[in-house]
CSV table of C-alpha atoms in Angstrom, one decimal:
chain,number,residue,atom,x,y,z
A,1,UNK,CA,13.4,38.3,4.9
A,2,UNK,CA,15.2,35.4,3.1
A,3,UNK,CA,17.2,35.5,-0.2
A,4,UNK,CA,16.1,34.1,-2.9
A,5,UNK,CA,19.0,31.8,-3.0
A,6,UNK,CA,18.1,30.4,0.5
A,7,UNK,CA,14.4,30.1,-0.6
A,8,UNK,CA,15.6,27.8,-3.9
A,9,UNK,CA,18.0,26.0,-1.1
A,10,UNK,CA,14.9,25.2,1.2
A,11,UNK,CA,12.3,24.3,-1.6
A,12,UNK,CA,15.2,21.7,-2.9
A,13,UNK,CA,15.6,20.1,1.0
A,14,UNK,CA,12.1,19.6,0.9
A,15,UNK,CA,12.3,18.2,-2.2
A,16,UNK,CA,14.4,15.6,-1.5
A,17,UNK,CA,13.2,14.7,2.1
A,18,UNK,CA,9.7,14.2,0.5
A,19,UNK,CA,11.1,11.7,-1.9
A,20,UNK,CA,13.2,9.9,0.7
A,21,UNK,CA,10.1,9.4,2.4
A,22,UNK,CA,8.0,8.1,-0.2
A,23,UNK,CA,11.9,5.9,-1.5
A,24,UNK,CA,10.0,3.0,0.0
A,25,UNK,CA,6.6,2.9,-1.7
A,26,UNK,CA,5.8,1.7,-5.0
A,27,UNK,CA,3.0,2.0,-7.3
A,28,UNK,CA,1.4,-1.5,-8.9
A,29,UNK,CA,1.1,0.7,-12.4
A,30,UNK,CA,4.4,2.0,-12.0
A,31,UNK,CA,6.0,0.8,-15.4
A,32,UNK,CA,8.9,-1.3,-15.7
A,33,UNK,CA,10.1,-1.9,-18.7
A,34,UNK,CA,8.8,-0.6,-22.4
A,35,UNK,CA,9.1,-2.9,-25.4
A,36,UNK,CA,10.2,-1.4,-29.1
A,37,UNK,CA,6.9,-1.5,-29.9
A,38,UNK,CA,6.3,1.1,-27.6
A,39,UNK,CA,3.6,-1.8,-25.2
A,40,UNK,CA,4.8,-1.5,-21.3
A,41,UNK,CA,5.2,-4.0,-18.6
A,42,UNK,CA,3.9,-2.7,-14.9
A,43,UNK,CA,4.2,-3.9,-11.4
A,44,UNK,CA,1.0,-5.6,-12.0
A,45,UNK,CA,1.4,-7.6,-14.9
A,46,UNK,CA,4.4,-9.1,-13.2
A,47,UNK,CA,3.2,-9.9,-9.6
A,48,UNK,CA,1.5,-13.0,-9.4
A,49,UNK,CA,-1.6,-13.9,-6.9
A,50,UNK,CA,-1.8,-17.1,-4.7
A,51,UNK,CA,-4.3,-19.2,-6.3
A,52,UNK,CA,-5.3,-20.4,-2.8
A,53,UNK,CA,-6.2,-16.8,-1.3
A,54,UNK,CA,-9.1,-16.5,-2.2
A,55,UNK,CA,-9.9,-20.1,-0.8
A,56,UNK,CA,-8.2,-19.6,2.4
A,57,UNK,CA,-10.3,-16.1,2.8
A,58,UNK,CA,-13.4,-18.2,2.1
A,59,UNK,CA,-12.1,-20.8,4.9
A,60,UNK,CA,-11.3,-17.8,7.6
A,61,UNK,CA,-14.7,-16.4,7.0
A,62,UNK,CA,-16.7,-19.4,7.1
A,63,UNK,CA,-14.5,-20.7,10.6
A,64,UNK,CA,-15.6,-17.1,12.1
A,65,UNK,CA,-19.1,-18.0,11.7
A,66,UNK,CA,-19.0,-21.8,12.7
A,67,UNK,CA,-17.9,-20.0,16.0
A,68,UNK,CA,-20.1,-17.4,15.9
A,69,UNK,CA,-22.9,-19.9,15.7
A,70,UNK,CA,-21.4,-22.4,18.2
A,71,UNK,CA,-21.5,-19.0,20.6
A,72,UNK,CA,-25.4,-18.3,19.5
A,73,UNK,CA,-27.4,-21.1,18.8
A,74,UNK,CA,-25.4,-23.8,21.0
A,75,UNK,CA,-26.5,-24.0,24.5
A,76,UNK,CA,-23.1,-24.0,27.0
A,77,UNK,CA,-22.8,-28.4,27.7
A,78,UNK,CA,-23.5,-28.5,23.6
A,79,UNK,CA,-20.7,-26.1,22.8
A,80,UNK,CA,-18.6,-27.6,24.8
A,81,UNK,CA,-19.2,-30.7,23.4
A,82,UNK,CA,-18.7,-29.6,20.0
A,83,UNK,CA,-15.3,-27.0,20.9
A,84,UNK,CA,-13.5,-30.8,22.7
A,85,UNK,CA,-14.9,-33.0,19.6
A,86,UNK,CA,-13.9,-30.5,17.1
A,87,UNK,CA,-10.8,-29.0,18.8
A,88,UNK,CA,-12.2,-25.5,19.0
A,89,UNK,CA,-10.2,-22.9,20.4
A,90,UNK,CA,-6.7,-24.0,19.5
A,91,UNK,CA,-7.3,-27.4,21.2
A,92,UNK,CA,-6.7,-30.8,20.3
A,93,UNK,CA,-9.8,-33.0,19.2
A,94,UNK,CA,-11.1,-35.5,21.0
A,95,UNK,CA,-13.0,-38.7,20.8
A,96,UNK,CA,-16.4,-39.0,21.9
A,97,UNK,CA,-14.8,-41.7,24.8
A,98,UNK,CA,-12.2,-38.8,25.8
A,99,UNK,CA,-15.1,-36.2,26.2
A,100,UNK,CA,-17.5,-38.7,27.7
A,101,UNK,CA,-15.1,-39.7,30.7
A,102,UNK,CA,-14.2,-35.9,31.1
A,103,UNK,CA,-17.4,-34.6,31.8
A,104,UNK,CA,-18.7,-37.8,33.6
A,105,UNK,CA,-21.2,-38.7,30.9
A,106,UNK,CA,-21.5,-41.8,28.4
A,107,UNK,CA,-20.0,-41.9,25.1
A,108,UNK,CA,-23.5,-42.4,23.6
A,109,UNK,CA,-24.7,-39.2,25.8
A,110,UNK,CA,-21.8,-37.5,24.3
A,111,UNK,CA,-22.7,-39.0,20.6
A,112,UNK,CA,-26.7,-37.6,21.0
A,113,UNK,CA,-25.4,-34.3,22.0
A,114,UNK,CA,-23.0,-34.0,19.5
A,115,UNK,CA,-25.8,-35.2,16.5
A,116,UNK,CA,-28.2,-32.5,17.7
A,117,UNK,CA,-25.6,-29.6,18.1
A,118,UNK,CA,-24.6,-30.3,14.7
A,119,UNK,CA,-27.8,-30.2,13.2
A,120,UNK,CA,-28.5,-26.7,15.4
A,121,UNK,CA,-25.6,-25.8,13.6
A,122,UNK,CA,-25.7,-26.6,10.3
A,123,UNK,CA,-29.8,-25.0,9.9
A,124,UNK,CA,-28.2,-22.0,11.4
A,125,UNK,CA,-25.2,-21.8,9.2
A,126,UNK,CA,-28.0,-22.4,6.3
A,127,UNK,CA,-30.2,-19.7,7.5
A,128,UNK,CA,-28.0,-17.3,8.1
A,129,UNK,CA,-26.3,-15.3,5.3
A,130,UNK,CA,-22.7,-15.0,5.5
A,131,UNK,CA,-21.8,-11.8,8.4
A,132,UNK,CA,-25.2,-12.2,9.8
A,133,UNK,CA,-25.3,-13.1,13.2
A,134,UNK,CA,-27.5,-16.1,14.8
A,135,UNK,CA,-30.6,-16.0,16.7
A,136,UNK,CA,-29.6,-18.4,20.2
A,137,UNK,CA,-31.6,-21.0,20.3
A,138,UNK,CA,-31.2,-23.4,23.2
């Protein structure tokens, strides 16, 4: 059986590898400073927000669900039309004249299948509420 002595010695170790562990995390509410008037200043109050996040969340989710109804409710020559006119898929865009001479097709062609893909898209982005997915409709 152990001492005593070597029991305190252990408990201590542990001590201090648990708080070299935790050395690297910080608590928002942890307090930094404490005026006179006995008020305190936390992590929190100090840390400033990007005004833009929230925007830029709003943009991420709303580009998820353009492609998610592009994948749904386009049928495959309209989606393709829309990912070469739009520059889907980390493309670049391209004009109705580029996409026309790619896929063999005229530029109007292109323009009446790009008019009615958009319209697809835009009642399905209306209909459906945001993380819903799409009913296809081709």
């Amino acid at each position: 059986m152990r001492s005593r002595q070597e029991q305190v010695a252990n408990e201590i170790l542990m001590h201090f590898r648990s708080r070299k562990k935790l050395q690297g995390e910080v608590s928002l509410s942890d307090t930094l400073e404490a005026d006179g008037d006995g008020s305190s200043l936390s992590l929190m109050d100090v840390i400033s927000v990007d005004d833009d996040m929230l925007d830029n969340l709003d943009a991420r989710e709303s580009c998820i669900r353009v492609r998610q109804c592009v994948k749904d409710c386009l049928n495959e020559r309209e989606a393709m039309i829309i990912a070469l006119r739009y520059g889907l898929g980390g493309q670049n865009p391209l004009t109705q004249r580029e996409i026309a001479a790619r896929c063999g097709i005229s530029r109007s062609y292109v323009s009446r299948i790009e008019k009615k893909a958009l319209q697809k898209l835009e009642q399905a982005m209306e209909a459906a509420p945001k993380g819903k997915d799409t009913a296809k409709n081709s």
